[in-house]
Amino acid sequence: MDLSTKYMGLTLKNPLVVSSSPITMDLENLRACEAHGAGAVVLRSLYEEQISSELEGRLDQDDMYFWYPEAASHIKNISKGQTLRPYLSYIEKAKNEVSIPVIASINCYSPGGWISFAEEVQKAGADGIELNVSTHLLNEDAMEHGFLENTINSIISGVKKQVKIPVSVKIGSYFSNIIGAAKEMEQAGAVALVVFNRYYRPDIDIEQLEVTSESYLSAPEELSNSLRWVGVLSRHVKCDLAANTGIHGYEGVVKQLLAGAAVTQFCSVLYIQGLGYISTMLEDLKWWMKQKRFASLDDFRGMITDDKLNSEKFEQIHFIRKNARVFEKD
Ligand SMILES: Cc1cc2nc3c(=O)[nH]c(=O)nc-3n(C[C@H](O)[C@H](O)[C@H](O)COP(=O)(O)O)c2cc1C
């Protein structure tokens, strides 16, 4: 059975990629991810502010939202010390420790001076760079239409000029035209899109009258949003799609592959189940493929979106009509 897949021009032995989080910033964890069968790992992000802070000494001037609010003070604290050299030397060590692809990650929001650092990441041996550009969402109150997309495209082309290694882009789902934005990112040089970053989710405690946050870990019910857009995007872009958010077992992996994903990324499930769960997901995936008599991922990748009747369902919104029918019966 062949589980190998191409992602960002790299050959992965299977489509299970451990997504960016503190899990991948520990060499022992990296060894365990590989031993349990992961196809690749994405390192925790370095933030643009950290890079700028050390390159230009201007962290304290930045005042913006991060992908979760506590990150702002966290970044400011850890960036008081040196972070870039340790990140680069971690990439070097990671490459010595494991033979699966190691993808570095940078969380960024502007096409600024930090971009030159991408070359250092390449020199350190990273197999690719994932740019998390989803911090943009909450950033501006007077953003002109198109500003977000133009900025992201400038970041991608800026980074592409610095490096030869493949560059992917991790996006959030809040675009007015995801298909158009994705096509432009592809033209700007992104070889893969990670769909989607999971945002901090605010709630309100109506007793304490304050904002609280949901768990920072996802739930399997959250799969649907990225599933829909992997399905839609896979018919519109040529670049690879990494499905992310809400993948908590082989079922999520299978669904995303059927929708057209090149790989799946996940981390919440590993926080909940432990790193050994990667091998469970892998064995379950093999079991499912055997049952369905699929010998390779290409035997079923995109099968659902290639089918017209099924693919149309990714774009339909049925609830109102369905509810109407229920009332009609009464
Ligand atoms: C504790 C934690 C830390 C994370 N740190 C990063 C990060 O540094 N960079 C990044 O791009 N995503 C980060 N993420 C987001 C994950 O990579 C992933 O996109 C998100 O959790 C959705 O996947 P999941 O449903 O498998 O959790 C983090 C997630 C968690 C739970």
CSV table of C-alpha atoms in Angstrom, one decimal, residues 24-288:
chain,number,residue,atom,x,y,z
A,24,THR,CA,7.3,20.4,17.5
A,25,MET,CA,9.8,22.6,19.4
A,26,ASP,CA,11.1,19.7,21.4
A,27,LEU,CA,13.6,17.3,19.9
A,28,GLU,CA,12.3,14.4,21.8
A,29,ASN,CA,8.8,15.1,20.5
A,30,LEU,CA,10.2,15.3,17.0
A,31,ARG,CA,11.8,11.9,17.3
A,32,ALA,CA,8.5,10.6,18.7
A,33,CYS,CA,6.5,12.1,15.8
A,34,GLU,CA,8.8,10.4,13.3
A,35,ALA,CA,8.8,7.1,15.2
A,36,HIS,CA,5.0,7.1,15.3
A,37,GLY,CA,4.9,7.7,11.6
A,38,ALA,CA,4.3,11.4,10.9
A,39,GLY,CA,5.0,12.4,7.3
A,40,ALA,CA,6.4,15.8,8.2
A,41,VAL,CA,6.4,18.4,11.0
A,42,VAL,CA,5.9,22.1,11.0
A,43,LEU,CA,7.8,23.9,13.7
A,44,ARG,CA,6.2,26.4,16.1
A,45,SER,CA,6.1,29.9,14.5
A,46,LEU,CA,8.5,32.6,14.9
A,47,TYR,CA,6.6,35.9,14.9
A,48,GLU,CA,7.5,38.7,12.6
A,49,GLU,CA,7.7,40.9,15.7
A,50,GLN,CA,10.4,38.7,17.2
A,51,ILE,CA,12.4,38.9,14.0
A,52,SER,CA,12.0,42.6,13.6
A,53,SER,CA,12.7,43.0,17.3
A,54,GLU,CA,16.1,41.5,16.9
A,55,LEU,CA,16.9,42.8,13.5
A,56,GLU,CA,15.6,46.3,14.1
A,57,GLY,CA,15.0,46.6,17.8
A,58,ARG,CA,11.4,47.7,17.4
A,59,LEU,CA,9.2,45.2,19.1
A,60,ASP,CA,7.7,47.7,21.5
A,61,GLN,CA,6.4,49.8,18.7
A,62,ASP,CA,4.1,47.0,17.5
A,63,ASP,CA,0.7,46.9,18.9
A,64,MET,CA,-1.5,44.4,17.2
A,65,TYR,CA,-3.5,41.2,17.8
A,66,PHE,CA,-1.9,37.9,17.6
A,67,TRP,CA,-3.6,34.7,16.9
A,68,TYR,CA,-4.5,34.6,20.5
A,69,PRO,CA,-4.3,37.7,22.7
A,70,GLU,CA,-2.0,36.3,25.4
A,71,ALA,CA,0.5,35.9,22.6
A,72,ALA,CA,1.3,39.6,22.6
A,73,SER,CA,2.7,39.7,26.0
A,74,HIS,CA,4.2,36.3,25.6
A,75,ILE,CA,6.1,37.4,22.5
A,76,LYS,CA,7.3,40.6,24.1
A,77,ASN,CA,8.6,38.7,27.0
A,78,ILE,CA,10.4,36.0,25.2
A,79,SER,CA,11.7,38.4,22.6
A,80,LYS,CA,13.6,40.4,25.2
A,81,GLY,CA,16.2,37.6,24.9
A,82,GLN,CA,17.7,36.3,21.7
A,83,THR,CA,15.2,34.1,19.8
A,84,LEU,CA,16.4,34.0,16.3
A,85,ARG,CA,19.7,32.1,16.8
A,86,PRO,CA,18.1,29.5,19.0
A,87,TYR,CA,15.3,29.0,16.3
A,88,LEU,CA,17.9,28.6,13.6
A,89,SER,CA,20.0,26.2,15.6
A,90,TYR,CA,16.8,24.2,16.5
A,91,ILE,CA,16.1,23.8,12.8
A,92,GLU,CA,19.7,22.5,12.4
A,93,LYS,CA,19.3,20.1,15.2
A,94,ALA,CA,15.9,19.0,14.0
A,95,LYS,CA,17.3,18.2,10.6
A,96,ASN,CA,20.0,16.1,12.3
A,97,GLU,CA,17.5,14.3,14.5
A,98,VAL,CA,14.8,13.3,12.0
A,99,SER,CA,14.7,12.3,8.4
A,100,ILE,CA,11.1,13.5,7.7
A,101,PRO,CA,10.7,17.0,6.2
A,102,VAL,CA,11.0,19.9,8.7
A,103,ILE,CA,9.0,22.9,7.8
A,104,ALA,CA,9.7,26.2,9.6
A,105,SER,CA,6.9,28.6,10.3
A,106,ILE,CA,6.8,32.4,10.4
A,107,ASN,CA,3.7,34.3,11.7
A,108,CYS,CA,3.7,37.6,9.8
A,109,TYR,CA,1.5,40.5,8.7
A,110,SER,CA,3.7,42.9,6.7
A,111,PRO,CA,6.1,42.7,3.8
A,112,GLY,CA,8.8,44.4,6.0
A,113,GLY,CA,12.5,44.1,6.8
A,114,TRP,CA,12.0,40.8,8.6
A,115,ILE,CA,11.7,39.0,5.2
A,116,SER,CA,15.5,38.9,4.8
A,117,PHE,CA,15.5,36.4,7.7
A,118,ALA,CA,13.8,33.8,5.5
A,119,GLU,CA,17.2,33.2,3.9
A,120,GLU,CA,18.6,32.3,7.3
A,121,VAL,CA,15.9,29.8,7.8
A,122,GLN,CA,16.8,28.2,4.4
A,123,LYS,CA,20.5,28.1,5.4
A,124,ALA,CA,19.7,26.4,8.7
A,125,GLY,CA,18.3,23.5,6.6
A,126,ALA,CA,14.5,23.9,6.7
A,127,ASP,CA,12.8,21.9,3.9
A,128,GLY,CA,10.2,24.6,3.5
A,129,ILE,CA,8.7,27.7,5.1
A,130,GLU,CA,5.0,28.1,6.1
A,131,LEU,CA,3.9,31.7,6.4
A,132,ASN,CA,1.0,32.1,8.8
A,133,VAL,CA,-0.6,35.3,7.5
A,134,SER,CA,-3.9,34.9,9.4
A,135,THR,CA,-3.1,37.5,12.0
A,136,HIS,CA,-4.4,40.0,9.4
A,137,LEU,CA,-8.0,39.5,10.2
A,138,LEU,CA,-8.2,41.5,13.4
A,139,ASN,CA,-5.6,44.0,12.5
A,140,GLU,CA,-7.1,47.1,11.0
A,141,ASP,CA,-10.2,49.3,11.4
A,142,ALA,CA,-9.8,51.2,8.2
A,143,MET,CA,-8.5,48.6,5.8
A,144,GLU,CA,-9.2,49.3,2.2
A,145,HIS,CA,-10.7,46.6,0.1
A,146,GLY,CA,-7.9,44.5,-1.3
A,147,PHE,CA,-5.3,45.7,1.2
A,148,LEU,CA,-5.2,42.3,3.0
A,149,GLU,CA,-4.8,40.3,-0.2
A,150,ASN,CA,-2.2,42.7,-1.6
A,151,THR,CA,-0.2,42.6,1.6
A,152,ILE,CA,-0.2,38.8,1.7
A,153,ASN,CA,0.9,38.6,-1.9
A,154,SER,CA,3.7,41.1,-1.3
A,155,ILE,CA,4.8,39.0,1.7
A,156,ILE,CA,4.8,35.8,-0.4
A,157,SER,CA,6.7,37.3,-3.3
A,158,GLY,CA,9.2,39.0,-0.9
A,159,VAL,CA,10.0,35.7,0.8
A,160,LYS,CA,10.1,33.9,-2.5
A,161,LYS,CA,12.9,36.3,-3.7
A,162,GLN,CA,14.9,35.3,-0.6
A,163,VAL,CA,14.7,31.6,-0.8
A,164,LYS,CA,14.7,28.6,-3.1
A,165,ILE,CA,12.9,26.3,-0.7
A,166,PRO,CA,9.2,25.9,-1.1
A,167,VAL,CA,6.9,28.4,0.6
A,168,SER,CA,3.4,27.7,1.8
A,169,VAL,CA,0.8,30.1,3.3
A,170,LYS,CA,-1.4,29.3,6.2
A,171,ILE,CA,-4.6,31.4,5.9
A,172,GLY,CA,-7.7,32.0,7.9
A,173,SER,CA,-11.2,31.7,6.3
A,174,TYR,CA,-12.2,35.3,6.5
A,175,PHE,CA,-11.9,36.5,2.9
A,176,SER,CA,-14.7,38.0,0.9
A,177,ASN,CA,-13.5,35.9,-2.1
A,178,ILE,CA,-11.3,33.0,-0.9
A,179,ILE,CA,-11.0,31.5,-4.4
A,180,GLY,CA,-9.7,34.8,-5.9
A,181,ALA,CA,-7.4,35.3,-3.0
A,182,ALA,CA,-6.1,31.8,-3.2
A,183,LYS,CA,-5.4,32.1,-6.9
A,184,GLU,CA,-3.4,35.3,-6.3
A,185,MET,CA,-1.4,33.7,-3.6
A,186,GLU,CA,-0.6,30.9,-5.9
A,187,GLN,CA,0.5,33.4,-8.6
A,188,ALA,CA,2.6,35.2,-6.0
A,189,GLY,CA,4.6,32.0,-5.5
A,190,ALA,CA,2.8,29.9,-2.8
A,191,VAL,CA,3.2,26.3,-3.6
A,192,ALA,CA,0.7,25.3,-0.9
A,193,LEU,CA,-2.1,26.7,1.1
A,194,VAL,CA,-2.9,25.6,4.6
A,195,VAL,CA,-6.7,25.7,5.1
A,196,PHE,CA,-7.4,27.0,7.7
A,197,ASN,CA,-5.6,28.4,10.7
A,198,ARG,CA,-7.9,28.2,13.8
A,199,TYR,CA,-8.6,31.5,15.5
A,200,TYR,CA,-9.0,32.4,19.1
A,201,ARG,CA,-12.7,32.2,19.8
A,202,PRO,CA,-14.2,34.7,22.2
A,203,ASP,CA,-17.3,34.0,24.3
A,204,ILE,CA,-19.0,36.1,27.0
A,205,ASP,CA,-19.4,34.9,30.6
A,206,ILE,CA,-22.9,36.4,31.3
A,207,GLU,CA,-22.4,36.0,35.1
A,208,GLN,CA,-19.0,37.6,35.3
A,209,LEU,CA,-19.8,40.0,32.4
A,210,GLU,CA,-16.4,39.4,30.8
A,211,VAL,CA,-15.0,37.9,27.7
A,212,THR,CA,-13.8,34.4,28.1
A,213,SER,CA,-12.2,32.1,25.5
A,214,GLU,CA,-13.2,28.6,24.4
A,215,SER,CA,-10.6,25.9,24.7
A,216,TYR,CA,-7.5,26.6,22.7
A,217,LEU,CA,-7.9,23.0,21.3
A,218,SER,CA,-10.2,22.2,18.4
A,219,ALA,CA,-13.0,19.7,18.4
A,220,PRO,CA,-13.8,17.2,15.6
A,221,GLU,CA,-17.0,19.1,14.8
A,222,GLU,CA,-14.9,22.0,13.5
A,223,LEU,CA,-13.8,19.9,10.4
A,224,SER,CA,-16.6,21.1,8.2
A,225,ASN,CA,-15.4,24.6,7.4
A,226,SER,CA,-12.0,23.5,6.0
A,227,LEU,CA,-13.6,20.4,4.4
A,228,ARG,CA,-15.9,22.7,2.4
A,229,TRP,CA,-13.1,25.0,1.3
A,230,VAL,CA,-10.6,22.2,0.5
A,231,GLY,CA,-13.3,20.8,-1.7
A,232,VAL,CA,-14.0,24.1,-3.4
A,233,LEU,CA,-10.4,25.2,-3.7
A,234,SER,CA,-9.1,22.0,-5.0
A,235,ARG,CA,-11.1,22.6,-8.2
A,236,HIS,CA,-9.8,26.1,-8.6
A,237,VAL,CA,-6.1,26.1,-7.7
A,238,LYS,CA,-3.2,24.0,-8.7
A,239,CYS,CA,-1.1,24.4,-5.6
A,240,ASP,CA,-1.2,21.8,-2.8
A,241,LEU,CA,-3.8,22.1,-0.1
A,242,ALA,CA,-3.0,21.1,3.5
A,243,ALA,CA,-6.3,20.6,5.4
A,244,ASN,CA,-6.2,21.9,8.9
A,245,THR,CA,-8.5,22.3,11.9
A,246,GLY,CA,-10.7,19.7,13.5
A,247,ILE,CA,-8.8,16.6,12.3
A,248,HIS,CA,-9.0,14.3,15.3
A,249,GLY,CA,-8.8,10.9,13.7
A,250,TYR,CA,-8.4,8.9,10.4
A,251,GLU,CA,-12.0,9.9,9.4
A,252,GLY,CA,-11.0,13.5,9.2
A,253,VAL,CA,-7.9,12.6,7.2
A,254,VAL,CA,-9.9,10.4,4.8
A,255,LYS,CA,-12.5,13.1,4.3
A,256,GLN,CA,-10.0,15.8,3.5
A,257,LEU,CA,-8.2,13.5,1.1
A,258,LEU,CA,-11.5,12.7,-0.7
A,259,ALA,CA,-12.1,16.5,-0.9
A,260,GLY,CA,-8.7,16.9,-2.6
A,261,ALA,CA,-6.1,17.7,0.1
A,262,ALA,CA,-2.5,16.8,-0.5
A,263,VAL,CA,-1.9,16.4,3.3
A,264,THR,CA,-3.6,17.0,6.6
A,265,GLN,CA,-2.2,18.9,9.5
A,266,PHE,CA,-3.3,18.6,13.1
A,267,CYS,CA,-2.1,19.2,16.7
A,268,SER,CA,-5.1,19.4,19.0
A,269,VAL,CA,-5.7,15.6,18.8
A,270,LEU,CA,-2.1,15.1,19.8
A,271,TYR,CA,-2.5,17.3,22.9
A,272,ILE,CA,-5.5,15.2,23.8
A,273,GLN,CA,-4.4,11.7,22.9
A,274,GLY,CA,-0.6,11.9,22.9
A,275,LEU,CA,1.9,11.6,20.1
A,276,GLY,CA,1.3,7.8,19.9
A,277,TYR,CA,-2.0,8.6,18.3
A,278,ILE,CA,-0.2,9.4,15.0
A,279,SER,CA,0.4,5.7,14.6
A,280,THR,CA,-3.3,4.9,15.4
A,281,MET,CA,-4.4,7.4,12.7
A,282,LEU,CA,-2.0,5.9,10.3
A,283,GLU,CA,-3.0,2.3,11.0
A,284,ASP,CA,-6.7,3.3,10.8
A,285,LEU,CA,-6.1,5.0,7.5
A,286,LYS,CA,-4.5,1.9,6.1
A,287,TRP,CA,-7.3,-0.2,7.4
A,288,TRP,CA,-9.9,2.0,5.7
